[in-house]
mmCIF file of C-alpha atoms and ligand atoms in Angstrom:
data_model
loop_
_atom_site.group_PDB
_atom_site.id
_atom_site.type_symbol
_atom_site.label_atom_id
_atom_site.label_comp_id
_atom_site.label_asym_id
_atom_site.label_seq_id
_atom_site.Cartn_x
_atom_site.Cartn_y
_atom_site.Cartn_z
ATOM 1 C CA MET A 200 109.996 33.863 176.067
ATOM 2 C CA ARG A 201 113.499 32.469 176.610
ATOM 3 C CA ARG A 202 115.061 31.636 179.963
ATOM 4 C CA LEU A 203 118.685 31.938 181.006
ATOM 5 C CA GLY A 204 119.161 31.153 184.695
ATOM 6 C CA ARG A 205 116.569 33.356 186.378
ATOM 7 C CA PHE A 206 116.319 35.774 183.439
ATOM 8 C CA ARG A 207 113.390 35.781 180.989
ATOM 9 C CA TYR A 208 113.611 37.679 177.722
ATOM 10 C CA LEU A 209 112.663 37.776 174.080
ATOM 11 C CA ASP A 210 115.615 37.335 171.731
ATOM 12 C CA VAL A 211 114.639 37.989 168.128
ATOM 13 C CA PRO A 212 117.407 37.416 165.577
ATOM 14 C CA PRO A 213 117.932 39.805 162.673
ATOM 15 C CA VAL A 214 116.345 38.687 159.429
ATOM 16 C CA GLY A 215 117.032 39.438 155.793
ATOM 17 C CA GLN A 216 120.446 41.103 156.069
ATOM 18 C CA SER A 217 123.823 39.565 155.430
ATOM 19 C CA ARG A 218 125.517 41.931 157.910
ATOM 20 C CA PRO A 219 123.657 42.392 161.239
ATOM 21 C CA ALA A 220 123.128 46.035 162.212
ATOM 22 C CA GLY A 221 123.677 45.372 165.949
ATOM 23 C CA THR A 222 121.596 44.792 169.052
ATOM 24 C CA LEU A 223 118.570 46.786 170.172
ATOM 25 C CA VAL A 224 117.416 46.371 173.786
ATOM 26 C CA PHE A 225 113.874 47.433 174.756
ATOM 27 C CA ILE A 226 113.067 47.931 178.451
ATOM 28 C CA HIS A 227 109.415 47.965 179.444
ATOM 29 C CA GLY A 228 107.556 50.431 181.650
ATOM 30 C CA PHE A 229 105.509 50.081 184.822
ATOM 31 C CA PRO A 230 103.453 47.929 185.342
ATOM 32 C CA LEU A 231 103.674 46.339 181.908
ATOM 33 C CA ASN A 232 105.616 43.561 180.214
ATOM 34 C CA PRO A 233 107.743 42.873 177.094
ATOM 35 C CA SER A 234 104.679 42.669 174.828
ATOM 36 C CA MET A 235 104.387 46.461 175.007
ATOM 37 C CA TRP A 236 107.259 46.385 172.493
ATOM 38 C CA ASP A 237 105.475 44.132 169.970
ATOM 39 C CA PRO A 238 105.056 47.031 167.474
ATOM 40 C CA GLN A 239 108.863 47.454 167.458
ATOM 41 C CA LEU A 240 109.684 43.810 166.633
ATOM 42 C CA VAL A 241 109.695 44.839 162.951
ATOM 43 C CA PHE A 242 113.216 46.141 163.589
ATOM 44 C CA ALA A 243 114.460 42.553 163.280
ATOM 45 C CA GLY A 244 113.596 42.990 159.604
ATOM 46 C CA HIS A 245 115.954 45.999 159.476
ATOM 47 C CA GLY A 246 118.874 43.773 160.483
ATOM 48 C CA TRP A 247 118.754 44.284 164.273
ATOM 49 C CA ARG A 248 118.900 41.603 166.955
ATOM 50 C CA LEU A 249 116.206 42.484 169.507
ATOM 51 C CA ILE A 250 116.473 41.713 173.207
ATOM 52 C CA VAL A 251 113.441 42.472 175.369
ATOM 53 C CA PRO A 252 113.852 41.519 179.050
ATOM 54 C CA GLU A 253 110.913 40.723 181.283
ATOM 55 C CA LEU A 254 111.903 42.627 184.404
ATOM 56 C CA ARG A 255 112.281 40.891 187.745
ATOM 57 C CA GLY A 256 108.935 39.850 189.257
ATOM 58 C CA PHE A 257 106.815 40.804 186.245
ATOM 59 C CA GLY A 258 104.821 38.307 184.199
ATOM 60 C CA ASP A 259 106.021 34.833 185.010
ATOM 61 C CA GLY A 260 108.261 36.039 187.823
ATOM 62 C CA ALA A 261 106.718 34.439 190.912
ATOM 63 C CA GLY A 262 110.089 32.812 191.792
ATOM 64 C CA ASP A 263 112.190 35.930 191.207
ATOM 65 C CA PRO A 264 114.046 37.722 193.996
ATOM 66 C CA PRO A 265 112.124 40.709 195.403
ATOM 67 C CA THR A 266 112.676 44.172 193.929
ATOM 68 C CA THR A 267 113.872 46.979 196.144
ATOM 69 C CA SER A 268 115.330 49.510 193.726
ATOM 70 C CA ILE A 269 115.639 50.563 190.099
ATOM 71 C CA ASP A 270 119.257 49.362 190.337
ATOM 72 C CA ASP A 271 117.921 45.785 190.716
ATOM 73 C CA TYR A 272 116.334 45.975 187.261
ATOM 74 C CA ALA A 273 119.378 47.742 185.812
ATOM 75 C CA GLY A 274 121.808 45.191 187.296
ATOM 76 C CA ASP A 275 119.702 42.301 185.972
ATOM 77 C CA THR A 276 119.676 43.793 182.477
ATOM 78 C CA ILE A 277 123.444 44.345 182.486
ATOM 79 C CA ASP A 278 123.963 40.775 183.750
ATOM 80 C CA LEU A 279 121.685 39.449 181.014
ATOM 81 C CA LEU A 280 123.625 41.320 178.306
ATOM 82 C CA ASP A 281 126.855 39.973 179.794
ATOM 83 C CA GLN A 282 125.582 36.414 179.747
ATOM 84 C CA LEU A 283 124.469 36.861 176.133
ATOM 85 C CA HIS A 284 127.953 38.250 175.304
ATOM 86 C CA VAL A 285 126.439 41.534 174.082
ATOM 87 C CA GLU A 286 129.128 44.159 174.639
ATOM 88 C CA SER A 287 127.322 47.174 173.266
ATOM 89 C CA ALA A 288 123.766 47.923 172.190
ATOM 90 C CA VAL A 289 121.248 50.612 171.417
ATOM 91 C CA ILE A 290 119.292 50.651 174.673
ATOM 92 C CA CYS A 291 115.757 51.992 174.661
ATOM 93 C CA GLY A 292 113.525 52.456 177.705
ATOM 94 C CA LEU A 293 110.020 53.845 178.062
ATOM 95 C CA SER A 294 109.103 55.622 181.287
ATOM 96 C CA MET A 295 110.297 53.308 184.103
ATOM 97 C CA GLY A 296 112.403 51.725 181.340
ATOM 98 C CA GLY A 297 114.056 55.144 180.989
ATOM 99 C CA TYR A 298 114.780 55.328 184.730
ATOM 100 C CA ILE A 299 116.452 51.904 184.331
ATOM 101 C CA VAL A 300 118.444 53.140 181.319
ATOM 102 C CA PHE A 301 119.839 56.027 183.429
ATOM 103 C CA SER A 302 120.876 53.566 186.143
ATOM 104 C CA MET A 303 122.483 51.234 183.576
ATOM 105 C CA PHE A 304 124.369 54.181 182.104
ATOM 106 C CA ARG A 305 125.710 55.195 185.520
ATOM 107 C CA HIS A 306 126.943 51.668 186.237
ATOM 108 C CA ALA A 307 127.995 50.444 182.789
ATOM 109 C CA PRO A 308 128.292 53.267 180.227
ATOM 110 C CA THR A 309 130.429 51.187 177.880
ATOM 111 C CA TYR A 310 127.393 49.035 177.003
ATOM 112 C CA PHE A 311 125.778 52.044 175.314
ATOM 113 C CA ARG A 312 126.224 52.358 171.586
ATOM 114 C CA ALA A 313 123.223 54.692 171.712
ATOM 115 C CA MET A 314 120.257 55.484 173.952
ATOM 116 C CA VAL A 315 116.542 56.054 173.342
ATOM 117 C CA LEU A 316 114.528 57.720 176.099
ATOM 118 C CA ALA A 317 110.787 57.457 175.495
ATOM 119 C CA ASP A 318 108.123 59.144 177.634
ATOM 120 C CA THR A 319 110.361 59.388 180.664
ATOM 121 C CA ARG A 320 111.858 61.949 183.052
ATOM 122 C CA SER A 321 115.163 62.421 184.830
ATOM 123 C CA GLU A 322 113.803 63.675 188.189
ATOM 124 C CA GLY A 323 113.008 61.421 191.135
ATOM 125 C CA ASP A 324 109.631 61.373 192.856
ATOM 126 C CA THR A 325 108.362 64.440 194.724
ATOM 127 C CA PRO A 326 107.000 63.895 198.273
ATOM 128 C CA GLU A 327 103.458 64.045 196.787
ATOM 129 C CA ALA A 328 104.375 61.395 194.221
ATOM 130 C CA VAL A 329 105.766 59.154 196.999
ATOM 131 C CA THR A 330 102.447 59.454 198.841
ATOM 132 C CA GLY A 331 100.661 58.485 195.616
ATOM 133 C CA ARG A 332 102.929 55.420 195.228
ATOM 134 C CA LYS A 333 102.210 54.326 198.805
ATOM 135 C CA ASN A 334 98.475 54.662 198.175
ATOM 136 C CA MET A 335 98.871 52.528 195.063
ATOM 137 C CA GLN A 336 100.756 49.876 197.055
ATOM 138 C CA GLN A 337 97.830 49.755 199.448
ATOM 139 C CA LEU A 338 95.400 49.551 196.529
ATOM 140 C CA VAL A 339 97.212 46.662 194.842
ATOM 141 C CA ARG A 340 97.533 44.748 198.123
ATOM 142 C CA ASP A 341 93.836 45.264 198.904
ATOM 143 C CA LYS A 342 92.233 45.002 195.482
ATOM 144 C CA GLY A 343 94.812 43.476 193.113
ATOM 145 C CA PRO A 344 96.265 44.446 189.696
ATOM 146 C CA ALA A 345 92.837 45.072 188.075
ATOM 147 C CA ALA A 346 92.329 48.035 190.421
ATOM 148 C CA ILE A 347 95.759 49.381 189.383
ATOM 149 C CA ALA A 348 94.735 49.074 185.731
ATOM 150 C CA ASP A 349 91.552 51.063 186.430
ATOM 151 C CA ALA A 350 93.532 53.730 188.285
ATOM 152 C CA LEU A 351 96.336 54.087 185.720
ATOM 153 C CA LEU A 352 94.671 53.612 182.339
ATOM 154 C CA PRO A 353 93.100 57.085 182.161
ATOM 155 C CA LYS A 354 96.640 58.536 182.386
ATOM 156 C CA LEU A 355 98.630 55.905 180.467
ATOM 157 C CA VAL A 356 96.787 56.316 177.179
ATOM 158 C CA GLY A 357 96.050 59.603 175.407
ATOM 159 C CA ASP A 358 92.678 61.038 174.317
ATOM 160 C CA SER A 359 93.313 60.379 170.611
ATOM 161 C CA THR A 360 93.910 56.685 171.277
ATOM 162 C CA ARG A 361 90.844 56.511 173.517
ATOM 163 C CA ARG A 362 88.771 57.944 170.659
ATOM 164 C CA GLU A 363 90.354 56.260 167.667
ATOM 165 C CA ARG A 364 92.148 53.072 168.765
ATOM 166 C CA PRO A 365 90.434 51.711 171.892
ATOM 167 C CA ALA A 366 91.950 48.245 171.293
ATOM 168 C CA VAL A 367 95.249 49.649 172.629
ATOM 169 C CA ILE A 368 93.577 50.277 176.007
ATOM 170 C CA GLU A 369 92.648 46.615 176.289
ATOM 171 C CA GLN A 370 96.187 45.553 175.325
ATOM 172 C CA VAL A 371 97.602 47.717 178.115
ATOM 173 C CA ARG A 372 95.009 46.426 180.596
ATOM 174 C CA THR A 373 95.897 42.801 179.742
ATOM 175 C CA GLN A 374 99.571 43.526 180.395
ATOM 176 C CA ILE A 375 98.865 45.139 183.768
ATOM 177 C CA THR A 376 96.551 42.382 184.995
ATOM 178 C CA GLY A 377 99.071 39.725 183.889
ATOM 179 C CA ASN A 378 101.408 40.892 186.689
ATOM 180 C CA SER A 379 101.226 39.826 190.322
ATOM 181 C CA ALA A 380 100.304 42.224 193.126
ATOM 182 C CA GLU A 381 103.767 41.559 194.668
ATOM 183 C CA SER A 382 105.626 42.566 191.494
ATOM 184 C CA ILE A 383 103.608 45.792 191.240
ATOM 185 C CA ALA A 384 104.156 46.621 194.917
ATOM 186 C CA GLY A 385 107.908 45.931 194.549
ATOM 187 C CA ALA A 386 108.142 48.118 191.449
ATOM 188 C CA LEU A 387 106.384 50.930 193.314
ATOM 189 C CA THR A 388 109.094 50.776 195.997
ATOM 190 C CA ALA A 389 111.730 50.951 193.247
ATOM 191 C CA LEU A 390 109.981 53.917 191.629
ATOM 192 C CA MET A 391 109.535 55.948 194.794
ATOM 193 C CA THR A 392 113.146 55.443 195.937
ATOM 194 C CA ARG A 393 114.841 56.124 192.610
ATOM 195 C CA PRO A 394 117.498 58.832 192.568
ATOM 196 C CA ASP A 395 117.393 62.060 190.625
ATOM 197 C CA SER A 396 119.085 61.273 187.301
ATOM 198 C CA THR A 397 119.306 64.929 186.229
ATOM 199 C CA PRO A 398 123.059 65.160 187.091
ATOM 200 C CA THR A 399 123.620 62.160 184.783
ATOM 201 C CA LEU A 400 122.225 63.945 181.706
ATOM 202 C CA SER A 401 125.235 66.122 180.907
ATOM 203 C CA THR A 402 127.575 63.100 181.244
ATOM 204 C CA ILE A 403 125.933 61.119 178.424
ATOM 205 C CA ARG A 404 128.242 60.966 175.408
ATOM 206 C CA CYS A 405 126.555 58.390 173.141
ATOM 207 C CA PRO A 406 123.925 59.342 170.514
ATOM 208 C CA VAL A 407 120.548 59.936 172.214
ATOM 209 C CA GLN A 408 117.027 60.130 170.813
ATOM 210 C CA ILE A 409 114.267 61.427 173.084
ATOM 211 C CA ILE A 410 110.654 60.647 172.142
ATOM 212 C CA VAL A 411 107.427 61.778 173.829
ATOM 213 C CA GLY A 412 103.736 61.722 173.003
ATOM 214 C CA ASP A 413 102.167 65.186 172.784
ATOM 215 C CA GLU A 414 99.275 63.942 174.976
ATOM 216 C CA ASP A 415 101.507 62.334 177.618
ATOM 217 C CA LEU A 416 100.069 63.237 181.037
ATOM 218 C CA ILE A 417 102.540 61.205 183.146
ATOM 219 C CA THR A 418 105.765 62.591 181.659
ATOM 220 C CA PRO A 419 104.574 65.631 179.674
ATOM 221 C CA PRO A 420 106.654 67.038 176.770
ATOM 222 C CA PRO A 421 108.308 69.882 178.769
ATOM 223 C CA LEU A 422 110.205 67.213 180.751
ATOM 224 C CA SER A 423 111.585 65.797 177.512
ATOM 225 C CA GLU A 424 112.448 69.295 176.284
ATOM 226 C CA GLN A 425 114.441 69.805 179.489
ATOM 227 C CA MET A 426 116.342 66.509 178.995
ATOM 228 C CA HIS A 427 116.967 67.475 175.356
ATOM 229 C CA ARG A 428 118.568 70.741 176.497
ATOM 230 C CA GLU A 429 120.808 68.951 178.994
ATOM 231 C CA ILE A 430 121.952 65.902 176.990
ATOM 232 C CA PRO A 431 124.638 67.069 174.557
ATOM 233 C CA GLY A 432 123.678 66.522 170.904
ATOM 234 C CA SER A 433 120.417 64.709 171.692
ATOM 235 C CA GLY A 434 117.460 64.647 169.313
ATOM 236 C CA LEU A 435 113.843 65.214 170.378
ATOM 237 C CA MET A 436 110.685 64.028 168.638
ATOM 238 C CA VAL A 437 107.214 64.905 169.918
ATOM 239 C CA ILE A 438 104.743 62.353 168.544
ATOM 240 C CA LYS A 439 101.332 63.718 167.648
ATOM 241 C CA GLY A 440 98.235 61.890 168.855
ATOM 242 C CA ALA A 441 100.065 59.756 171.437
ATOM 243 C CA GLY A 442 99.870 59.667 175.211
ATOM 244 C CA HIS A 443 102.359 58.022 177.583
ATOM 245 C CA MET A 444 102.459 54.722 175.642
ATOM 246 C CA SER A 445 103.708 56.449 172.492
ATOM 247 C CA ASN A 446 105.260 53.311 170.960
ATOM 248 C CA MET A 447 101.957 51.437 171.167
ATOM 249 C CA GLU A 448 99.658 54.374 170.432
ATOM 250 C CA GLN A 449 101.431 55.685 167.324
ATOM 251 C CA PRO A 450 103.686 52.782 166.291
ATOM 252 C CA THR A 451 104.297 54.044 162.764
ATOM 253 C CA LEU A 452 105.441 57.514 163.872
ATOM 254 C CA PHE A 453 107.477 55.999 166.724
ATOM 255 C CA ASN A 454 109.149 53.467 164.422
ATOM 256 C CA ASP A 455 109.868 56.094 161.757
ATOM 257 C CA THR A 456 111.633 58.190 164.396
ATOM 258 C CA LEU A 457 113.611 55.221 165.666
ATOM 259 C CA ALA A 458 114.528 54.097 162.143
ATOM 260 C CA ARG A 459 115.793 57.591 161.221
ATOM 261 C CA PHE A 460 117.840 57.736 164.428
ATOM 262 C CA LEU A 461 119.364 54.302 163.809
ATOM 263 C CA GLU A 462 120.154 55.132 160.212
ATOM 264 C CA HIS A 463 121.619 58.603 160.653
ATOM 265 C CA ARG A 464 122.951 58.855 164.204
ATOM 266 C CA VAL A 465 124.032 55.344 165.271
HETATM 267 C C1 LIG B 666 105.785 53.923 183.576
HETATM 268 O O1 LIG B 666 105.084 54.005 182.564
HETATM 269 O O2 LIG B 666 106.789 53.210 183.622
HETATM 270 C C2 LIG B 666 105.358 54.701 184.796
HETATM 271 O O3 LIG B 666 104.359 55.594 184.448
HETATM 272 C C3 LIG B 666 106.500 55.375 185.452
HETATM 273 C C4 LIG B 666 106.100 56.219 186.640
HETATM 274 O O4 LIG B 666 104.983 56.062 187.160
HETATM 275 O O5 LIG B 666 106.924 57.037 187.076
#
């Protein structure tokens, strides 16, 4: 993990190509960390520079400023790209990463060469969802990140993965328990106060690929179908045998989709 001021991030240079293809930014979901994107690091071998931020507070972030909104994560990511002199990139977010991508697009659309929205939704939280977030804040303050892992894992990972690739469950659990209770509580505040990004959808003009696991229980496929209808010219891929963590659960299908998008649309 590199450090630049208070920012932490992976920066993987392109390998094996005389002319770099560009920069790919991967933004992690809640309550995970950059290692969720390990299966996508192969894209460095396709000529891409990869930047994977560790969001404020997560992982090693005990000294980070507190998080109050999704805009905090978005602003940090824009500032990081600025400091790295990256003027435009393909920016990919999964779930909360997608909420951050919408915020980045609203504030700094010129940074977007293209956008990938994985297992995410444009709507904000319903009142019931806000109550659920507050209960989770209480849970993490009382019982710590392990209790959050127990509560979330049944929904984060699909049935096929549970049956056929249980190692993925342990990888996700390790990521969750590697975060502090404060970072998880702060992220929950950011999640429950995020705005509705639906009005943003029709304003997106860069190439967009939407990806969702067919067993995703947190952001089920109809939400992606709705975004696909509203984002002009967007592509949609439903990945078979994947739940919410589609990039980890079906990395080959996910990477094939991303590679096709990068080759033909970007
Ligand atoms: C995520 O994976 O980032 C979360 O499931 C997002 C959410 O709970 O809304």
